[in-house]
CSV table of C-alpha atoms in Angstrom, one decimal:
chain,number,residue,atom,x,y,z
A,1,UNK,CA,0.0,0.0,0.0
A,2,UNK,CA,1.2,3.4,-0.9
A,3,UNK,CA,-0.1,7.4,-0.2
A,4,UNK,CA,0.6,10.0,-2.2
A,5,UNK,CA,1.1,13.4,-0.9
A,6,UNK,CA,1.6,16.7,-3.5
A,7,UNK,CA,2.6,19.9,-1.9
A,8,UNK,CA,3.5,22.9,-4.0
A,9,UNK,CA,5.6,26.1,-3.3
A,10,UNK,CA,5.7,29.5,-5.0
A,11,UNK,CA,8.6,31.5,-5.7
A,12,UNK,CA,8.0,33.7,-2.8
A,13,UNK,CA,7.6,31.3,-0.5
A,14,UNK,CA,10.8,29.2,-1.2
A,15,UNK,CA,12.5,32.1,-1.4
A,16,UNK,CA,11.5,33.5,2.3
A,17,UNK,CA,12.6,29.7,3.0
A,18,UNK,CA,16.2,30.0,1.8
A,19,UNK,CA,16.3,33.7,3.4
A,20,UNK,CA,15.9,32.1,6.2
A,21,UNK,CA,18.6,29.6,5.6
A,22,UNK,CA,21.4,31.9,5.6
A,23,UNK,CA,20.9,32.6,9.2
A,24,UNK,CA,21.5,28.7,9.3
A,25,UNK,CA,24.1,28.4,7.1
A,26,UNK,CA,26.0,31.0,8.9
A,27,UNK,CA,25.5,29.4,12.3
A,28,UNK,CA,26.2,25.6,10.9
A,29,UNK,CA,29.9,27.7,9.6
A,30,UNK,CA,30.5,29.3,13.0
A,31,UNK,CA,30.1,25.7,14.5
A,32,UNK,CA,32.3,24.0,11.8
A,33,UNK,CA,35.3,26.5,12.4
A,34,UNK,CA,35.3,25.9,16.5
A,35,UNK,CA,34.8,22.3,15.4
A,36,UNK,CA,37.9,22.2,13.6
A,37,UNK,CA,40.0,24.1,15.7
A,38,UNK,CA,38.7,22.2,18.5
A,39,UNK,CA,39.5,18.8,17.1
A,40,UNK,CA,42.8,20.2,16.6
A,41,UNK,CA,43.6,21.0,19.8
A,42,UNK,CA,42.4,17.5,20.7
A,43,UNK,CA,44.1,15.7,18.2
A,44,UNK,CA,47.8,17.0,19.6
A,45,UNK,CA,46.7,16.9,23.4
A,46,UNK,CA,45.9,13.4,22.8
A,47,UNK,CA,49.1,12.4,21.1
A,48,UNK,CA,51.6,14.1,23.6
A,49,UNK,CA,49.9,11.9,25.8
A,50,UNK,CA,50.0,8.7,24.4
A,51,UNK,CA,53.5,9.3,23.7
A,52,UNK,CA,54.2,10.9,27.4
A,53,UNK,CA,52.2,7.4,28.7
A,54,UNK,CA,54.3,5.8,26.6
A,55,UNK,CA,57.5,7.0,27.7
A,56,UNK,CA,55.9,6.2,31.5
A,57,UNK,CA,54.5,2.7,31.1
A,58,UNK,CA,55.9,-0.1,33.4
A,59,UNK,CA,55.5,-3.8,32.6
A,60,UNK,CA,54.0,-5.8,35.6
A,61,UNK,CA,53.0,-9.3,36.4
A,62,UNK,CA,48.6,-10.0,36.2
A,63,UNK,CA,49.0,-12.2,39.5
A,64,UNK,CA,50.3,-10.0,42.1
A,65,UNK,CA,50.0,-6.1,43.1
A,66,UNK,CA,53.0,-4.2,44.3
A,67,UNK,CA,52.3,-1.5,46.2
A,68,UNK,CA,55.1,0.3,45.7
A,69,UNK,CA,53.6,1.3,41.6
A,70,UNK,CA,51.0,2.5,43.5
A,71,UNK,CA,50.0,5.8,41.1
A,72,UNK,CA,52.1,4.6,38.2
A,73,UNK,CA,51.7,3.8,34.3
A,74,UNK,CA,50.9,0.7,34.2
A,75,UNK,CA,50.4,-2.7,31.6
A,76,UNK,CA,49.2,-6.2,32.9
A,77,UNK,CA,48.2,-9.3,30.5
A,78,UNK,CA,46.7,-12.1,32.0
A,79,UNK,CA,43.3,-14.2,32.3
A,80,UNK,CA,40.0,-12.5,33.4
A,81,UNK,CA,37.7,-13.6,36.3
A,82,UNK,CA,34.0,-12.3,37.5
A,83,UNK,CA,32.7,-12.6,40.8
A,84,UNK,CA,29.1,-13.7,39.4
A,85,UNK,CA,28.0,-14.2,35.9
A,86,UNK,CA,25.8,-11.5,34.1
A,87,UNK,CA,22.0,-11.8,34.2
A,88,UNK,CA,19.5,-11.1,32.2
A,89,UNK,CA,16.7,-9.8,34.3
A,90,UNK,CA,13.8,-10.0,31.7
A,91,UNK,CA,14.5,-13.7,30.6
A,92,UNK,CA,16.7,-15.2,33.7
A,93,UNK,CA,19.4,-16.2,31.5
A,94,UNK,CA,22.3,-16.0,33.2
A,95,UNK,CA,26.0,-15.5,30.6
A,96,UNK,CA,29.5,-16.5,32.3
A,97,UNK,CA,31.7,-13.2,30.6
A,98,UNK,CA,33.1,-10.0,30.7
A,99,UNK,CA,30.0,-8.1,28.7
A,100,UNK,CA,26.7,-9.0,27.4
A,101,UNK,CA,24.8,-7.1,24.9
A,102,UNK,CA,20.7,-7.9,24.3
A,103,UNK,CA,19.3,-7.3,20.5
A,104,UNK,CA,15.6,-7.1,20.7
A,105,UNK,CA,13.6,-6.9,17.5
A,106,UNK,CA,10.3,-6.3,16.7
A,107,UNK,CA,8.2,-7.6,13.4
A,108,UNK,CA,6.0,-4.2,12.5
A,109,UNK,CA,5.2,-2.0,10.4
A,110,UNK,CA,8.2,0.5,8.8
A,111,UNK,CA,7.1,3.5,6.4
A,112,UNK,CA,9.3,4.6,3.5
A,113,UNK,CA,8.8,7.7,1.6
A,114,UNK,CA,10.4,8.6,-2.1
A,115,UNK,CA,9.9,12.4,-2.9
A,116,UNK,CA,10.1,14.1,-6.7
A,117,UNK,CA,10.6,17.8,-6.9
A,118,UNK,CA,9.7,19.5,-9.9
A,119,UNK,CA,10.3,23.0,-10.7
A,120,UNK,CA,7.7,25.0,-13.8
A,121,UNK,CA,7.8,28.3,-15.1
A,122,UNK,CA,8.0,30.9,-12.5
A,123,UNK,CA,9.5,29.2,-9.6
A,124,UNK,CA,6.6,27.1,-8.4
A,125,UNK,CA,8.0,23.6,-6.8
A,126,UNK,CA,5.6,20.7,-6.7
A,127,UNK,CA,7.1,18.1,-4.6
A,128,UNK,CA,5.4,14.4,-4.5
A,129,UNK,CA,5.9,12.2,-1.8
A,130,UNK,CA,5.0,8.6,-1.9
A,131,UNK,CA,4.8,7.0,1.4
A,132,UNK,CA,4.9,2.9,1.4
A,133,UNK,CA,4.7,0.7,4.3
A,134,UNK,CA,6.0,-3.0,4.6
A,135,UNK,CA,6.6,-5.4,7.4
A,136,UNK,CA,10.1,-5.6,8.8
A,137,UNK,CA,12.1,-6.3,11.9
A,138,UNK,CA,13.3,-2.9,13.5
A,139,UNK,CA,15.1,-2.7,17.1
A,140,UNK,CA,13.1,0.9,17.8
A,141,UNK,CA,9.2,1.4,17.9
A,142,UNK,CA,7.7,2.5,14.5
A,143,UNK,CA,5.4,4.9,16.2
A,144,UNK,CA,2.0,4.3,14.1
A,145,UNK,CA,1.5,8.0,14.7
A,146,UNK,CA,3.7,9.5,12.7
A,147,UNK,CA,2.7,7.8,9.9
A,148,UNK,CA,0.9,9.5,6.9
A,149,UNK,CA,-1.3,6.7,6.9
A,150,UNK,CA,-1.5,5.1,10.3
A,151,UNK,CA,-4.6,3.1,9.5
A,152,UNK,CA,-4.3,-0.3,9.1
A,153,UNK,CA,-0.7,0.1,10.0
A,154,UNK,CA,-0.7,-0.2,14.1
A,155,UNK,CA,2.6,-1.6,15.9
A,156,UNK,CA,2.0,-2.5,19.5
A,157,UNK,CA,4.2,-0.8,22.0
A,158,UNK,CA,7.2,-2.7,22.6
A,159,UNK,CA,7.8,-4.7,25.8
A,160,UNK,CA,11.1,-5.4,25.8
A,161,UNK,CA,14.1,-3.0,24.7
A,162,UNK,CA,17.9,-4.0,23.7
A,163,UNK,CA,20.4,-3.6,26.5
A,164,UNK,CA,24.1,-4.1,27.3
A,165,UNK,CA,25.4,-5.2,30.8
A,166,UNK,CA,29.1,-5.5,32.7
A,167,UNK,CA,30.0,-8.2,34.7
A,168,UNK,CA,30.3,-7.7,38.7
A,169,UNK,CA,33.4,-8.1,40.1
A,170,UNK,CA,35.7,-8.1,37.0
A,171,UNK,CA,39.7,-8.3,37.2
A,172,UNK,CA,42.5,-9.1,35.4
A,173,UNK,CA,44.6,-11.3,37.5
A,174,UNK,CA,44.7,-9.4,40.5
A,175,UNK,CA,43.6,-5.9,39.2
A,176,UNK,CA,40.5,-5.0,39.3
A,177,UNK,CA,38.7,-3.5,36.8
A,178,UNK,CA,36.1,-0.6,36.6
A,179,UNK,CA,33.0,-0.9,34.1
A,180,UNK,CA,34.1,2.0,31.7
A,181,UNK,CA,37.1,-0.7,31.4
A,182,UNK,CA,35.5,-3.6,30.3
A,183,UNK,CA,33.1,-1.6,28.2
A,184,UNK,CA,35.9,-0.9,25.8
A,185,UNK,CA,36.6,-4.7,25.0
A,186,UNK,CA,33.3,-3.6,22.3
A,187,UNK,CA,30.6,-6.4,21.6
A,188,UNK,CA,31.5,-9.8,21.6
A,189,UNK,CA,30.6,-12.6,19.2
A,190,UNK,CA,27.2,-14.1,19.0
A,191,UNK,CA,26.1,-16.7,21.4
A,192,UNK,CA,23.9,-19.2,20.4
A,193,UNK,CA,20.5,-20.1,22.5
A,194,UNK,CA,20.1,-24.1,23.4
A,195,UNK,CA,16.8,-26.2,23.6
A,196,UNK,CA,17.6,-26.3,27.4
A,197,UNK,CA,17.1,-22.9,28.5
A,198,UNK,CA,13.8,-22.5,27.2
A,199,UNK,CA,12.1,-23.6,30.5
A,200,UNK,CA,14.1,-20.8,32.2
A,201,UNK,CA,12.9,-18.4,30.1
A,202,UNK,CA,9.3,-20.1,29.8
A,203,UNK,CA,9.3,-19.4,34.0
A,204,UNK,CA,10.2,-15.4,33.4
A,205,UNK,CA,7.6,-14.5,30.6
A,206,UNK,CA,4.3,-13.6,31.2
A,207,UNK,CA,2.2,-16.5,31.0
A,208,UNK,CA,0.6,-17.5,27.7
A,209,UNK,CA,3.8,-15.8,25.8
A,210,UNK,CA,5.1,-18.5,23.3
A,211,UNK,CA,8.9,-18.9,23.3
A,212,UNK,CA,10.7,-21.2,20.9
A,213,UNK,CA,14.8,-21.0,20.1
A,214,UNK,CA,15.0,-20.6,16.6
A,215,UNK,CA,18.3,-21.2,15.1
A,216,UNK,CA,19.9,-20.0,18.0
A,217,UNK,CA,17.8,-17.3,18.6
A,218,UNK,CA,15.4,-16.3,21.2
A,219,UNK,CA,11.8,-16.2,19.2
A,220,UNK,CA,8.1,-14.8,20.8
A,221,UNK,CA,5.8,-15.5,18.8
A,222,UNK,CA,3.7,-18.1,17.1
A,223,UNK,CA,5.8,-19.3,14.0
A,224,UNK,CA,9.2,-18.3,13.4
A,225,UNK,CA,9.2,-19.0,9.4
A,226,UNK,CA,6.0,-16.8,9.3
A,227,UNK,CA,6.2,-13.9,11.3
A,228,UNK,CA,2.9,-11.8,12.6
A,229,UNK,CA,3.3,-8.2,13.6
A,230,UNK,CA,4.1,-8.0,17.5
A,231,UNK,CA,6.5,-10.9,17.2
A,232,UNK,CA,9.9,-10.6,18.9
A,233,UNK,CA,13.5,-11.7,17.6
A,234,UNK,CA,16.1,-11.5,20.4
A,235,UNK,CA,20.0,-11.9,20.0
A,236,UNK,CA,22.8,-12.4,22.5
A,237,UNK,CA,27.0,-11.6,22.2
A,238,UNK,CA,28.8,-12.4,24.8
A,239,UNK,CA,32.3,-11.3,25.8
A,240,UNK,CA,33.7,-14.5,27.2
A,241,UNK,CA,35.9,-14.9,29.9
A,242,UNK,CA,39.9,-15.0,28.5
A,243,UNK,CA,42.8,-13.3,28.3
A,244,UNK,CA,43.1,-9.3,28.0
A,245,UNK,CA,46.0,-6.7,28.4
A,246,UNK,CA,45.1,-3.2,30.5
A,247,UNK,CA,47.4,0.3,30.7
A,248,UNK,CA,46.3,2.5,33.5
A,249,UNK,CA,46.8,3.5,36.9
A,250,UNK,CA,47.6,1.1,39.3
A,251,UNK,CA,46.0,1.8,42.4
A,252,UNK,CA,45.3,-0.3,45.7
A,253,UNK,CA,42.7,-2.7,44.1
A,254,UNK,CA,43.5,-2.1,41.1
A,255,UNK,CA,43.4,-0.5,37.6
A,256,UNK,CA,41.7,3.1,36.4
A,257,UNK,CA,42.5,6.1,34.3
A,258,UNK,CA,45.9,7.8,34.4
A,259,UNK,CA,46.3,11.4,34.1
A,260,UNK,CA,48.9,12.7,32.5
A,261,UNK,CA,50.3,16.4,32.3
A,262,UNK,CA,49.3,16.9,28.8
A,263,UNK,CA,45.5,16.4,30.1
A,264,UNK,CA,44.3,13.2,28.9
A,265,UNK,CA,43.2,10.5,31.1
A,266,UNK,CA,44.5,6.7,30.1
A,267,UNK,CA,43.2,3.7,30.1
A,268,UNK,CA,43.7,1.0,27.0
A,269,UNK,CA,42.2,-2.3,27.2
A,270,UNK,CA,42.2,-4.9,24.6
A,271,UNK,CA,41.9,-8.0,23.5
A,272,UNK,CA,44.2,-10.9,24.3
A,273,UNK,CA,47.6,-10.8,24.8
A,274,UNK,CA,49.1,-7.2,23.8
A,275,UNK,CA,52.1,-5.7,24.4
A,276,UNK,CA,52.5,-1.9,25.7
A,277,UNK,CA,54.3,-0.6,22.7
A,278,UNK,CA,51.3,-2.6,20.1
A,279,UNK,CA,48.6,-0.6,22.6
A,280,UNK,CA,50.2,2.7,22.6
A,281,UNK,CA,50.2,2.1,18.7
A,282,UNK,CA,46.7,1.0,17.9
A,283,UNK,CA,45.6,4.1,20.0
A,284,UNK,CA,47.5,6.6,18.1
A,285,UNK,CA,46.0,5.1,15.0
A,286,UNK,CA,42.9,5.6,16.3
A,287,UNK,CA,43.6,9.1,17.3
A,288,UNK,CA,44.8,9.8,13.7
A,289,UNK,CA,41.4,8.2,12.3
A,290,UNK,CA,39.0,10.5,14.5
A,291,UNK,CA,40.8,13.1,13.8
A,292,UNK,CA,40.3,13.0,10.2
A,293,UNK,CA,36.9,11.6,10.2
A,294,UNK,CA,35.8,15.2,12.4
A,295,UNK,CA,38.1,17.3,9.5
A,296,UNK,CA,35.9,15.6,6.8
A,297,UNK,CA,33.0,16.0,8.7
A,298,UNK,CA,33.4,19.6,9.7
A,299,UNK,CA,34.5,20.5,6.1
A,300,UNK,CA,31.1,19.1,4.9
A,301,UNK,CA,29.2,21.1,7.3
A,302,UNK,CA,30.9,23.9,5.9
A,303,UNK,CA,29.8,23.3,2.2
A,304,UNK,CA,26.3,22.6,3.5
A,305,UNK,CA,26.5,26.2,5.3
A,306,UNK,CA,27.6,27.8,2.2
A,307,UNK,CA,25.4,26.2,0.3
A,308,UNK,CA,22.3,27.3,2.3
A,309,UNK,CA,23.4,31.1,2.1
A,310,UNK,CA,23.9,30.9,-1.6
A,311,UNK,CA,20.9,29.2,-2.1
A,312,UNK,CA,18.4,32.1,-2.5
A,313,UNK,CA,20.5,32.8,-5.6
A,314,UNK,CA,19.2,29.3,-6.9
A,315,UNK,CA,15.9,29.8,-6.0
A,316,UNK,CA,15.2,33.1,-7.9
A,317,UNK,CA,17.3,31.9,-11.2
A,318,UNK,CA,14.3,29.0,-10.7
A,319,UNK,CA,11.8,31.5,-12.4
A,320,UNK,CA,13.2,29.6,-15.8
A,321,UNK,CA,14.0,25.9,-14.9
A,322,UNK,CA,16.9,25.3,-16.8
A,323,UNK,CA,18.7,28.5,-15.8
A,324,UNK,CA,18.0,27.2,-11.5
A,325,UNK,CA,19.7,24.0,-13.0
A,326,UNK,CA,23.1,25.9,-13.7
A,327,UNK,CA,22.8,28.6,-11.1
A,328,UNK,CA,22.1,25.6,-8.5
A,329,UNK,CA,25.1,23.8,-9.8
A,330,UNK,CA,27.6,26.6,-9.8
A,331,UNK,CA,26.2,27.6,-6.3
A,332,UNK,CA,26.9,24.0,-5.7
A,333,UNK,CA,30.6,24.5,-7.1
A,334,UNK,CA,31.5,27.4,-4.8
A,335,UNK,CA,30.0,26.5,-1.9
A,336,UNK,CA,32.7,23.3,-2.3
A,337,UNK,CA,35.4,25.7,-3.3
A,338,UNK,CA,34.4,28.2,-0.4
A,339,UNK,CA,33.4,25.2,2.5
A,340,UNK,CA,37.0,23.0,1.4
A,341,UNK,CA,39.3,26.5,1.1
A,342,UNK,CA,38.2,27.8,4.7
A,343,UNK,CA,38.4,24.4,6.3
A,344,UNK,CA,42.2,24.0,5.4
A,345,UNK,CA,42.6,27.9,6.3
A,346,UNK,CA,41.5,27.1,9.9
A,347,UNK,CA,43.4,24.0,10.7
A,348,UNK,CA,46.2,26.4,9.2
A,349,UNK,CA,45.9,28.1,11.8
A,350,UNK,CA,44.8,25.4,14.7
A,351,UNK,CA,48.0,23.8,13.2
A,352,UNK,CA,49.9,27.2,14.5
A,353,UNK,CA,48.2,27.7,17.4
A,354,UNK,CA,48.7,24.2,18.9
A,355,UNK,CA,51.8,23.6,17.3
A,356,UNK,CA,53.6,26.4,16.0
A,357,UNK,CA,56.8,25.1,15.6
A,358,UNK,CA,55.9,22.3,13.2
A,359,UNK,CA,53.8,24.6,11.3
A,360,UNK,CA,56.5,27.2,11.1
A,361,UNK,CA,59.2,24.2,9.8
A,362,UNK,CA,55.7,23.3,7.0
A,363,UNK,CA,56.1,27.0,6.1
A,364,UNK,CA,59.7,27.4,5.5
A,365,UNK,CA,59.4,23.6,3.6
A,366,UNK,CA,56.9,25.2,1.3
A,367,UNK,CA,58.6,28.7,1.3
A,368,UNK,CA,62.1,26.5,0.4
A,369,UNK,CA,60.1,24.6,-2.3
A,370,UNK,CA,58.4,27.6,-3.7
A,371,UNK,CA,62.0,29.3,-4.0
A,372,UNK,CA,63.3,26.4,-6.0
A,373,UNK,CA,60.5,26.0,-8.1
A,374,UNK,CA,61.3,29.7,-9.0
A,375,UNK,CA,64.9,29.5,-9.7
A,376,UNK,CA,64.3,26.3,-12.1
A,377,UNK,CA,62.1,27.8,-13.5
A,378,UNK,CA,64.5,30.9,-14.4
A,379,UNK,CA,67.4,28.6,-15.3
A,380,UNK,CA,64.9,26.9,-17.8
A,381,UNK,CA,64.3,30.0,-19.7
A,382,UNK,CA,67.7,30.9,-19.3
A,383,UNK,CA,69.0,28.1,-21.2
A,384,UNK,CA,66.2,28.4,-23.7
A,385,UNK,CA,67.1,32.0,-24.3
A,386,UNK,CA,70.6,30.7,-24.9
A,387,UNK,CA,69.7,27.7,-27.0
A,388,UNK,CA,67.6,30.2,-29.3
A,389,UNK,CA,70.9,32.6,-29.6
């Protein structure tokens, strides 16, 4: 089933629109800019302190703590324990590991739109939106009443929501661990539901709920190969119990965030067994990563700012259709050129600002290429001049 919707637009009124979108634009630029010089700043506070940690870090047995590296930089490797196992409150499971995460699914009702924009002879925009609805399993509530058509389309609430637990009671040998520890180990793989924890789970339902394991996987509902809206799909990953390598503080029970003078606060867990040098770099990696993800990022928003301010120039070339095609691309065109030049202009000057001495060696490197450029460039007509005589 599908519903059309058609609403149309003059010229006036897209054009008080995009008047109102340069105040936008401008304040998505002004957010870009402290975004960039922001990451920046974060970018080199968190590499002088990896390599400041790194330069700090002692290597220490898992079994024992010595109190004497009380405060220090520490790394430990070893095997994991829990003082209970993690339980699943809703369904009484209970998981012998470090983390479990809960997908919950619901079969219901999902609505899709497609919109076409058209643009006539004096500005007026018709846009058509089709809006379509199919059954499909979604891990959020489809709230019926947002839909366009919400008859015929009802979900029922949902009575059970996806949810990650930490083990009690986690060390590593003889460190403790806190929670914002072991939450960095990430999801685990997927753990497989058995025939004989159904009566378990049978016991914490409310009575007349069907519950089957379905390949694995916790099913509520009547048929599994033929689901009915208001039927539930529910997944489990599970980080076992094993061996994992820490860097932090070591205090009296155990391990948490180190402080350094640059300002960051440490603590790396991974994995298995890692050494300190293989941690410090698979974190600076990282930092490197994030910190051109958020450039890209911000550099975008800056086109899309740009973009907004220019665009009541689109919208009154739009009074002839072809000419709002050009004047929207070449819009498009500078608000790349304009967005990409101002983004590498302020980490120019982040560059300088957190680290002006680098920046100043970049300059004179490009000042010293520029210079030879030049001369080459003089010898070469030099020696065509004298070729010609």
């Amino acid at each position: 089933m599908s519903v059309e919707e058609t609403v149309s637009h003059s010229l006036g009124e897209r054009l008080k629109q995009s008047l109102v979108g340069i105040g936008t634009g401008a304040a998505l630029i002004s957010a870009m800019v402290g975004a960039l010089f922001w990451n920046e700043g974060r970018a080199v506070q968190t590499a002088r302190s990896l390599s400041e940690g790194a330069g700090l870090v002692v290597e220490r047995p898992a079994d024992q703590i010595d109190p004497v590296f009380n405060g220090a930089l520490i790394h430990v490797a070893g095997a994991t324990s829990a003082s209970a196992p993690i339980r699943d409150p809703d369904f009484g499971l209970e998981f012998a590991g470090l983390r479990l995460d809960r997908k919950v699914e619901m079969y219901q009702w999902v609505q899709s739109s497609r919109t076409e924009k058209s643009t006539a002879t004096g500005g007026t925009e018709t846009q058509v939106t089709t809006y379509s609805y199919a059954t499909d399993w979604q891990s959020s509530w489809q709230d019926p009443a947002g839909f366009k058509e919400p008859q015929g389309h009802a979900n029922p609430p949902m009575a059970y929501a996806s949810l990650g637990r930490i083990a009690e009671g986690v060390s590593v040998g003889a460190y403790g661990l806190e929670e914002d520890a072991v939450s960095q180990l990430g999801a685990g793989p997927a753990q497989r539901l058995s025939e004989d924890q159904l009566a378990t789970i049978r016991a914490a339902v409310a009575p007349g709920t069907l519950a089957t394991i379905h390949q694995g996987t916790l099913y509520l509902g009547r048929n599994p190969e033929s689901p009915a809206v208001g039927d539930y799909r529910i997944t489990y990953s599970l980080v076992p119990l094993g061996v994992i390598s820490v860097i932090g503080r070591q205090h009296d029970s155990g391990l948490g965030r180190y402080r350094t003078d640059s300002g960051n606060a440490l603590l790396m867990v991974e994995k298995g067994s890692r050494d300190a040098k293989d941690m410090f770099a698979t974190a600076a990696d990282s930092n490197s990563t994030t910190t051109w993800g958020l450039r890209i990022g911000a550099v975008i928003g800056l086109i899309v700012g740009f973009a907004l301010i220019l665009r009541p120039l689109t919208v009154l070339a739009s009074v002839l259709p072809v000419l709002g095609a050009v004047m929207g691309f070449g819009t498009g065109l500078i608000a790349a050129l304009m967005g990409s030049s101002l983004g590498l202009l302020v980490i120019a000057f982040a560059w300088f600002a957190h680290r002006p001495l680098v920046s100043l060696i970049a300059m004179a490197a490009v000042a010293l290429l520029a210079t030879a450029l030049i001369v080459l460039a003089r010898r070469g007509r030099s020696t065509a001049a004298l070729a010609g005589e």
